[in-house]
Amino acid sequence: MAQNPPSPSNPSSPRSPRIPDIAQLSGVSTATVDRVLNQRSGVRNATAQRVLQAAATLGYLPQAELHAALQPQPLRLMVLIPEGSNRFLQMLGDVIGYAQDHWAPFNVRCQAAYIESFNPDALAKALLHYGKRCDGIAFMALEHPVVREAVAQLAEQGVPTVTLISDLSNSRRVAYVGLDNRAAGRTAAYLIARFMGPLAHSRKAHVAMIVGSLRYRAHEEREAGFLHLFEEQFPLVQVVGVREGQDDAERNYRQARALLEQHDDLAGIYNIGGGAEGIGRALKEAGADRKIVFIGHGLTPDTRALLIDGTMDAVITQNPQGAVMNCVRIFANLRDGREPTSGVETTRSQVIFRENLP
């Protein structure tokens, strides 16, 4: 037979716990308890957990409901990816789509959103838009005041951001995940010079760079590292002016054709961004695919094919799944009150040749 509930007419019977009791035990206001029990926003996770534990101790809710309430909601993460023909960035988006099981132990839900490439206003708008409906954003930064301001606004609102692949200087992002891009540029220069052999000590040799956009700090730093190594170790080689290809294969094709026409002693090309297949096509058409050293970034189906047929000599790459996993770890650390980069591995570059293709 069910017992009668406690009542004021029976003062000896135990009284059911009430919201003021939970507030007193957990050391918060009744308004905070009400927000937690009704799953409204505006309460820090640690405080909510304390309130729920107090409710469990007092027997305020059935055990099953308390167990469900004590399980934190998955962290909602968004990764903003520039749209376009850059195959490495497309692979990054694919990883986010099919690797949800990898994020499950962190209680995280990760989504990718594609935004207009090379447009700082569009990036800033996307940051503020998605910041209203997620708990953290990772993005490939463009160096621009409007992007920096959007990151600052999100920080004020308590939405952390992580820069991915390309960093943002003097900003309030919490961490950067990606290569040491100056070192990557120096590596590319060293590889080209070594492949050139004795020609690297000749005044007649020219090498060239094609970038996606210098609005990406990553591309600017790779260019700087490339130039510095040649200045330091191979000063006789002339590095011709950098050309922008917007990570587009057709633009890169035209840029490479122009370089070949202007410099009959061109000895090497460093493709700092995407669109390597366009440069490869230009080299093959000119019969220079075995004469000119070609180094690029990002192991994709396109660069893999160029390595196999000998058009490309080496590809500097990083693991896209590892990059996303590092972002997830950083956001999980922030949620759990740890240092952002605790347990996060340094991003390591790999140099891939035809003979060591994975």
Coordinates of N, CA, C and O in Angstrom, one line a residue, residues 56-202:
A56 N 20.3 14.8 -5.5 CA 20.4 13.3 -5.4 C 20.5 12.9 -3.9 O 19.8 12.0 -3.5
T57 N 21.3 13.7 -3.2 CA 21.5 13.4 -1.7 C 20.1 13.5 -1.0 O 19.8 12.7 -0.1
L58 N 19.4 14.5 -1.3 CA 18.1 14.7 -0.6 C 16.9 13.9 -1.2 O 15.8 13.9 -0.6
G59 N 17.1 13.1 -2.3 CA 16.1 12.3 -2.8 C 15.0 13.1 -3.5 O 13.8 12.8 -3.5
Y60 N 15.4 14.3 -4.1 CA 14.4 15.2 -4.7 C 13.7 14.6 -5.9 O 12.5 14.8 -6.2
L61 N 14.5 13.9 -6.7 CA 14.0 13.3 -8.0 C 14.2 11.8 -8.0 O 15.1 11.3 -7.3
P62 N 13.4 11.1 -8.8 CA 13.7 9.6 -8.9 C 15.1 9.4 -9.4 O 15.6 10.2 -10.2
Q63 N 15.7 8.3 -9.1 CA 17.1 8.1 -9.4 C 17.4 8.1 -10.9 O 18.4 8.6 -11.3
A64 N 16.4 7.5 -11.7 CA 16.6 7.5 -13.1 C 16.7 8.9 -13.7 O 17.5 9.1 -14.6
E65 N 15.8 9.8 -13.2 CA 15.8 11.1 -13.8 C 17.1 11.8 -13.4 O 17.7 12.6 -14.1
L66 N 17.6 11.6 -12.1 CA 18.8 12.3 -11.7 C 20.0 11.7 -12.5 O 20.9 12.5 -12.8
H67 N 20.0 10.4 -12.7 CA 21.1 9.9 -13.5 C 21.2 10.5 -14.9 O 22.3 10.9 -15.4
A68 N 20.0 10.7 -15.5 CA 20.0 11.3 -16.8 C 20.4 12.8 -16.7 O 21.2 13.3 -17.6
A69 N 20.0 13.5 -15.7 CA 20.3 14.9 -15.5 C 21.8 15.1 -15.2 O 22.4 16.1 -15.6
L70 N 22.4 14.1 -14.5 CA 23.8 14.2 -14.2 C 24.7 14.0 -15.4 O 25.9 14.4 -15.3
Q71 N 24.2 13.4 -16.5 CA 25.0 13.2 -17.7 C 25.1 14.6 -18.4 O 24.1 15.1 -18.8
P72 N 26.3 15.1 -18.5 CA 26.4 16.4 -19.2 C 26.0 16.3 -20.7 O 26.2 15.3 -21.3
Q73 N 25.4 17.4 -21.2 CA 25.1 17.4 -22.6 C 26.4 17.4 -23.5 O 27.4 17.9 -23.0
P74 N 26.3 16.8 -24.6 CA 27.5 16.7 -25.5 C 28.0 18.2 -25.8 O 27.1 19.1 -26.0
L75 N 29.3 18.3 -25.9 CA 29.8 19.6 -26.3 C 29.6 19.8 -27.8 O 29.9 18.9 -28.6
R76 N 29.0 20.9 -28.2 CA 28.7 21.2 -29.6 C 29.8 22.0 -30.2 O 30.0 23.1 -29.9
L77 N 30.5 21.3 -31.1 CA 31.7 22.0 -31.7 C 31.4 22.2 -33.2 O 30.8 21.3 -33.9
M78 N 31.9 23.3 -33.8 CA 31.8 23.6 -35.2 C 33.2 23.8 -35.7 O 34.0 24.5 -35.1
V79 N 33.4 23.2 -36.9 CA 34.7 23.5 -37.6 C 34.4 24.2 -38.9 O 33.6 23.6 -39.7
L80 N 34.9 25.4 -39.1 CA 34.6 26.2 -40.3 C 35.7 25.9 -41.3 O 36.9 26.1 -41.0
I81 N 35.3 25.5 -42.5 CA 36.2 25.0 -43.5 C 36.0 25.9 -44.8 O 34.9 26.0 -45.3
P82 N 37.1 26.5 -45.3 CA 36.9 27.2 -46.6 C 36.5 26.3 -47.7 O 37.1 25.2 -47.9
E83 N 35.4 26.7 -48.4 CA 35.0 25.9 -49.5 C 35.9 26.1 -50.8 O 36.6 27.1 -50.8
G84 N 35.8 25.2 -51.7 CA 36.6 25.3 -52.9 C 37.3 24.0 -53.3 O 36.8 23.0 -52.9
S85 N 38.3 24.1 -54.1 CA 38.9 22.9 -54.7 C 40.1 22.4 -53.9 O 40.8 21.5 -54.4
N86 N 40.4 23.0 -52.7 CA 41.6 22.5 -52.0 C 41.2 21.1 -51.4 O 40.4 20.9 -50.5
R87 N 41.9 20.1 -51.9 CA 41.5 18.7 -51.6 C 41.8 18.3 -50.2 O 41.1 17.5 -49.5
F88 N 42.9 18.9 -49.6 CA 43.2 18.6 -48.2 C 42.1 19.1 -47.3 O 41.7 18.4 -46.3
L89 N 41.6 20.3 -47.6 CA 40.5 20.8 -46.7 C 39.2 20.0 -46.9 O 38.5 19.8 -46.0
Q90 N 39.0 19.5 -48.1 CA 37.9 18.7 -48.3 C 38.0 17.4 -47.5 O 37.0 16.9 -46.9
M91 N 39.2 16.8 -47.5 CA 39.5 15.6 -46.6 C 39.2 15.9 -45.2 O 38.7 15.1 -44.4
L92 N 39.6 17.1 -44.7 CA 39.4 17.5 -43.3 C 37.9 17.5 -43.0 O 37.5 17.0 -42.0
G93 N 37.1 18.0 -43.9 CA 35.6 18.0 -43.7 C 35.1 16.6 -43.7 O 34.2 16.3 -42.9
D94 N 35.6 15.7 -44.6 CA 35.2 14.3 -44.6 C 35.5 13.6 -43.3 O 34.7 12.8 -42.8
V95 N 36.6 13.9 -42.7 CA 37.0 13.3 -41.4 C 36.0 13.7 -40.4 O 35.6 12.8 -39.6
I96 N 35.6 14.9 -40.3 CA 34.6 15.3 -39.3 C 33.3 14.6 -39.5 O 32.6 14.3 -38.5
G97 N 33.0 14.4 -40.8 CA 31.7 13.7 -41.0 C 31.7 12.2 -40.6 O 30.7 11.7 -40.1
Y98 N 32.8 11.5 -40.9 CA 32.7 10.1 -40.7 C 33.4 9.6 -39.5 O 33.3 8.4 -39.1
A99 N 34.0 10.4 -38.7 CA 34.8 10.0 -37.5 C 34.1 10.3 -36.2 O 34.8 10.5 -35.2
Q100 N 32.8 10.4 -36.2 CA 32.1 10.8 -35.0 C 32.4 9.9 -33.8 O 32.4 10.3 -32.6
D101 N 32.6 8.6 -34.1 CA 32.9 7.6 -33.0 C 34.1 8.0 -32.3 O 34.3 7.6 -31.1
H102 N 35.1 8.6 -33.0 CA 36.3 9.0 -32.3 C 36.1 10.1 -31.3 O 36.9 10.1 -30.3
W103 N 35.1 10.9 -31.4 CA 34.9 12.0 -30.5 C 34.0 11.5 -29.3 O 33.9 12.2 -28.3
A104 N 33.3 10.4 -29.5 CA 32.4 9.9 -28.4 C 33.0 9.9 -27.0 O 32.3 10.3 -26.1
P105 N 34.2 9.4 -26.8 CA 34.7 9.3 -25.5 C 34.9 10.7 -24.8 O 34.9 10.8 -23.6
F106 N 34.9 11.7 -25.6 CA 35.0 13.1 -25.1 C 33.6 13.7 -24.9 O 33.5 14.9 -24.5
N107 N 32.5 13.0 -25.2 CA 31.2 13.5 -25.1 C 31.1 14.8 -25.9 O 30.7 15.9 -25.4
V108 N 31.4 14.7 -27.2 CA 31.5 15.8 -28.1 C 30.7 15.5 -29.4 O 30.8 14.4 -29.9
R109 N 30.0 16.5 -29.9 CA 29.5 16.4 -31.3 C 30.1 17.4 -32.1 O 30.1 18.6 -31.8
C110 N 30.7 17.0 -33.2 CA 31.5 17.8 -34.1 C 30.9 17.9 -35.5 O 30.5 16.9 -36.0
Q111 N 30.7 19.1 -36.0 CA 30.2 19.3 -37.3 C 31.1 20.2 -38.1 O 31.8 21.0 -37.6
A112 N 31.0 20.1 -39.4 CA 31.7 21.0 -40.3 C 30.8 21.9 -41.1 O 29.7 21.5 -41.4
A113 N 31.1 23.1 -41.3 CA 30.4 24.1 -42.1 C 31.3 24.7 -43.1 O 32.5 25.1 -42.7
Y114 N 30.9 24.8 -44.3 CA 31.8 25.3 -45.4 C 31.4 26.8 -45.6 O 30.2 27.1 -45.7
I115 N 32.4 27.6 -45.7 CA 32.2 29.1 -45.9 C 33.1 29.5 -47.1 O 34.0 28.9 -47.6
E116 N 32.8 30.8 -47.5 CA 33.5 31.3 -48.7 C 34.9 31.5 -48.4 O 35.3 32.0 -47.4
S117 N 35.8 31.0 -49.3 CA 37.2 31.1 -49.1 C 37.7 32.5 -49.3 O 37.2 33.3 -50.1
F118 N 38.8 32.9 -48.6 CA 39.6 34.1 -48.8 C 38.8 35.4 -48.6 O 39.1 36.4 -49.1
N119 N 37.7 35.2 -47.9 CA 36.8 36.4 -47.6 C 36.7 36.6 -46.1 O 35.9 35.9 -45.4
P120 N 37.4 37.6 -45.6 CA 37.4 37.8 -44.1 C 36.1 38.2 -43.6 O 35.7 37.8 -42.4
D121 N 35.3 39.0 -44.3 CA 34.0 39.4 -43.9 C 33.1 38.2 -43.7 O 32.3 38.1 -42.7
A122 N 33.1 37.3 -44.7 CA 32.3 36.1 -44.6 C 32.7 35.2 -43.5 O 31.9 34.6 -42.8
L123 N 34.0 35.1 -43.2 CA 34.5 34.3 -42.1 C 34.1 34.9 -40.7 O 33.6 34.2 -39.9
A124 N 34.2 36.2 -40.6 CA 33.8 36.9 -39.4 C 32.3 36.7 -39.1 O 31.8 36.4 -38.0
K125 N 31.5 36.8 -40.2 CA 30.0 36.6 -40.1 C 29.7 35.2 -39.7 O 28.8 35.0 -38.8
A126 N 30.4 34.2 -40.2 CA 30.2 32.8 -39.9 C 30.6 32.6 -38.4 O 29.9 31.8 -37.7
L127 N 31.7 33.1 -38.0 CA 32.1 33.0 -36.6 C 31.0 33.4 -35.6 O 30.6 32.7 -34.7
L128 N 30.4 34.6 -35.9 CA 29.4 35.2 -35.0 C 28.1 34.4 -35.1 O 27.4 34.2 -34.1
H129 N 27.8 33.9 -36.3 CA 26.6 33.2 -36.5 C 26.6 31.9 -35.8 O 25.7 31.5 -35.0
Y130 N 27.7 31.1 -36.0 CA 27.7 29.8 -35.3 C 28.0 29.9 -33.9 O 27.7 28.9 -33.1
G131 N 28.6 31.0 -33.4 CA 28.9 31.2 -32.0 C 27.6 31.2 -31.2 O 27.7 31.0 -30.0
K132 N 26.5 31.5 -31.8 CA 25.2 31.6 -31.0 C 24.6 30.2 -30.8 O 23.7 30.1 -30.0
R133 N 25.1 29.2 -31.5 CA 24.5 27.9 -31.4 C 25.5 26.7 -31.2 O 25.2 25.6 -31.5
C134 N 26.7 27.0 -30.7 CA 27.6 26.0 -30.4 C 28.5 26.4 -29.2 O 28.4 27.5 -28.7
D135 N 29.3 25.4 -28.7 CA 30.1 25.7 -27.5 C 31.5 26.0 -27.8 O 32.3 26.3 -26.9
G136 N 31.9 25.9 -29.1 CA 33.3 26.1 -29.5 C 33.5 26.1 -31.0 O 32.7 25.3 -31.6
I137 N 34.4 26.8 -31.5 CA 34.6 26.9 -33.0 C 36.1 26.7 -33.3 O 36.9 27.4 -32.7
A138 N 36.4 25.8 -34.2 CA 37.7 25.7 -34.8 C 37.6 26.3 -36.2 O 36.7 26.0 -36.9
F139 N 38.6 27.0 -36.7 CA 38.6 27.6 -38.0 C 39.9 27.9 -38.5 O 40.9 28.1 -37.8
M140 N 40.0 28.0 -39.9 CA 41.3 28.3 -40.5 C 41.2 29.9 -40.7 O 40.4 30.4 -41.4
A141 N 42.1 30.5 -40.0 CA 42.0 32.0 -39.8 C 42.6 32.7 -41.0 O 43.5 32.3 -41.7
L142 N 41.9 33.9 -41.3 CA 42.5 34.8 -42.2 C 42.9 36.0 -41.4 O 42.2 36.5 -40.5
E143 N 44.1 36.5 -41.7 CA 44.7 37.7 -41.0 C 43.9 39.0 -41.4 O 44.1 39.5 -42.5
H144 N 43.0 39.4 -40.6 CA 42.2 40.6 -40.9 C 41.6 41.1 -39.6 O 41.2 40.3 -38.7
P145 N 41.4 42.4 -39.4 CA 40.8 43.0 -38.2 C 39.4 42.5 -37.9 O 39.1 42.3 -36.8
V146 N 38.6 42.3 -39.0 CA 37.2 41.9 -38.7 C 37.2 40.5 -38.2 O 36.3 40.2 -37.3
V147 N 38.1 39.6 -38.6 CA 38.2 38.3 -38.0 C 38.6 38.3 -36.6 O 38.1 37.7 -35.7
R148 N 39.6 39.2 -36.3 CA 40.2 39.3 -34.9 C 39.1 39.8 -34.0 O 38.9 39.4 -32.9
E149 N 38.3 40.8 -34.5 CA 37.2 41.4 -33.7 C 36.1 40.3 -33.4 O 35.6 40.3 -32.3
A150 N 35.8 39.5 -34.4 CA 34.8 38.4 -34.2 C 35.2 37.4 -33.1 O 34.4 37.0 -32.3
V151 N 36.5 37.1 -33.2 CA 37.1 36.2 -32.2 C 37.0 36.8 -30.8 O 36.6 36.2 -29.8
A152 N 37.3 38.1 -30.7 CA 37.2 38.8 -29.4 C 35.7 38.9 -28.9 O 35.5 38.7 -27.7
Q153 N 34.8 39.1 -29.8 CA 33.4 39.1 -29.3 C 33.0 37.7 -28.8 O 32.2 37.6 -27.8
L154 N 33.4 36.7 -29.5 CA 33.1 35.3 -29.0 C 33.7 35.0 -27.7 O 33.1 34.4 -26.8
A155 N 34.9 35.5 -27.5 CA 35.6 35.3 -26.2 C 34.8 36.0 -25.1 O 34.6 35.5 -24.0
E156 N 34.3 37.2 -25.3 CA 33.5 37.9 -24.4 C 32.2 37.2 -24.0 O 31.7 37.2 -22.9
Q157 N 31.7 36.4 -25.0 CA 30.4 35.7 -24.8 C 30.7 34.3 -24.2 O 29.8 33.5 -24.0
G158 N 32.0 34.0 -24.0 CA 32.3 32.7 -23.4 C 32.4 31.5 -24.4 O 32.3 30.4 -24.0
V159 N 32.5 31.9 -25.7 CA 32.6 30.8 -26.8 C 34.1 30.8 -27.2 O 34.6 31.7 -27.9
P160 N 34.8 29.7 -26.8 CA 36.2 29.7 -27.2 C 36.4 29.3 -28.7 O 35.6 28.7 -29.3
T161 N 37.5 29.8 -29.2 CA 37.9 29.5 -30.6 C 39.3 28.9 -30.6 O 40.2 29.3 -29.9
V162 N 39.5 28.0 -31.6 CA 40.8 27.4 -31.9 C 41.1 27.6 -33.3 O 40.3 27.4 -34.2
T163 N 42.3 28.2 -33.6 CA 42.7 28.3 -35.0 C 43.3 27.0 -35.5 O 44.1 26.4 -34.8
L164 N 43.0 26.6 -36.7 CA 43.4 25.3 -37.3 C 44.1 25.6 -38.6 O 43.6 26.3 -39.5
I165 N 45.3 25.0 -38.8 CA 46.1 25.1 -40.0 C 46.8 26.4 -40.1 O 48.0 26.5 -40.3
S166 N 46.0 27.5 -40.0 CA 46.6 28.9 -40.1 C 46.1 29.7 -38.9 O 44.9 29.7 -38.5
D167 N 47.1 30.3 -38.2 CA 46.8 31.0 -37.0 C 46.4 32.5 -37.2 O 46.4 33.0 -38.3
L168 N 46.0 33.1 -36.1 CA 45.6 34.5 -36.1 C 46.4 35.3 -35.1 O 46.3 35.0 -33.9
S169 N 47.2 36.3 -35.5 CA 48.1 37.0 -34.6 C 47.3 37.9 -33.7 O 46.2 38.5 -34.1
N170 N 47.8 38.2 -32.5 CA 47.3 39.1 -31.5 C 45.8 39.0 -31.3 O 45.0 40.0 -31.4
S171 N 45.3 37.7 -31.2 CA 43.9 37.5 -31.1 C 43.6 36.8 -29.7 O 44.5 36.3 -29.0
R172 N 42.3 36.6 -29.4 CA 41.9 35.9 -28.2 C 41.5 34.5 -28.4 O 40.8 33.9 -27.6
R173 N 42.0 33.9 -29.5 CA 41.8 32.5 -29.6 C 42.5 31.7 -28.5 O 43.5 32.2 -28.0
V174 N 42.1 30.5 -28.1 CA 42.7 29.9 -27.0 C 43.8 29.0 -27.4 O 44.7 28.7 -26.5
A175 N 43.9 28.6 -28.6 CA 45.0 27.7 -29.0 C 45.1 27.6 -30.5 O 44.1 28.0 -31.3
Y176 N 46.3 27.2 -31.0 CA 46.5 27.0 -32.5 C 46.8 25.5 -32.7 O 47.6 25.0 -32.0
V177 N 46.2 24.9 -33.7 CA 46.5 23.5 -34.0 C 47.0 23.5 -35.5 O 46.3 23.8 -36.4
G178 N 48.2 23.1 -35.7 CA 48.8 23.1 -37.0 C 50.3 23.0 -37.0 O 50.9 22.9 -35.9
L179 N 50.9 23.1 -38.2 CA 52.3 23.0 -38.3 C 53.0 24.3 -37.9 O 52.4 25.3 -37.8
D180 N 54.3 24.1 -37.6 CA 55.2 25.3 -37.5 C 55.4 25.7 -39.0 O 56.2 25.0 -39.7
N181 N 54.7 26.7 -39.5 CA 54.8 26.9 -40.9 C 56.1 27.6 -41.4 O 56.4 27.4 -42.5
R182 N 56.8 28.3 -40.5 CA 58.1 28.7 -40.9 C 59.0 27.6 -41.2 O 59.8 27.5 -42.1
A183 N 59.0 26.6 -40.3 CA 59.8 25.4 -40.4 C 59.4 24.6 -41.7 O 60.2 24.1 -42.4
A184 N 58.1 24.6 -42.0 CA 57.6 23.9 -43.2 C 58.2 24.6 -44.4 O 58.6 23.9 -45.4
G185 N 58.2 25.9 -44.5 CA 58.8 26.6 -45.6 C 60.3 26.4 -45.7 O 60.8 26.2 -46.9
R186 N 61.0 26.4 -44.6 CA 62.4 26.1 -44.7 C 62.7 24.7 -45.2 O 63.6 24.4 -45.9
T187 N 61.8 23.7 -44.7 CA 62.0 22.4 -45.2 C 61.8 22.3 -46.7 O 62.6 21.6 -47.4
A188 N 60.8 23.0 -47.2 CA 60.5 23.0 -48.7 C 61.7 23.5 -49.4 O 62.2 23.0 -50.4
A189 N 62.3 24.6 -48.9 CA 63.5 25.2 -49.6 C 64.7 24.3 -49.5 O 65.4 24.1 -50.5
Y190 N 64.9 23.6 -48.4 CA 66.0 22.7 -48.2 C 65.9 21.5 -49.2 O 66.8 21.1 -49.9
L191 N 64.7 21.0 -49.3 CA 64.4 19.9 -50.2 C 64.7 20.3 -51.7 O 65.3 19.6 -52.4
I192 N 64.2 21.5 -52.1 CA 64.4 21.9 -53.5 C 65.9 22.1 -53.7 O 66.4 21.6 -54.8
A193 N 66.6 22.7 -52.8 CA 68.0 23.0 -53.0 C 68.8 21.7 -53.1 O 69.7 21.5 -54.0
R194 N 68.4 20.7 -52.3 CA 69.2 19.4 -52.3 C 68.8 18.6 -53.6 O 69.7 18.0 -54.2
F195 N 67.6 18.7 -54.1 CA 67.3 18.1 -55.3 C 68.0 18.8 -56.5 O 68.3 18.1 -57.5
M196 N 68.1 20.1 -56.4 CA 68.8 20.8 -57.5 C 70.3 20.4 -57.6 O 70.9 20.5 -58.7
G197 N 70.9 20.0 -56.5 CA 72.3 19.6 -56.5 C 73.2 20.8 -56.8 O 73.0 21.9 -56.2
P198 N 74.3 20.6 -57.6 CA 75.2 21.7 -57.8 C 74.6 23.0 -58.4 O 75.1 24.1 -58.1
L199 N 73.4 22.9 -59.0 CA 72.7 24.0 -59.5 C 72.3 25.0 -58.4 O 72.1 26.2 -58.7
A200 N 72.2 24.5 -57.2 CA 71.8 25.4 -56.1 C 72.9 26.4 -55.7 O 72.6 27.3 -55.0
H201 N 74.0 26.2 -56.3 CA 75.1 27.1 -56.0 C 75.4 28.0 -57.3 O 76.5 28.6 -57.4
S202 N 74.4 28.1 -58.2 CA 74.6 28.8 -59.4 C 73.8 30.1 -59.5 O 72.6 30.1 -59.1

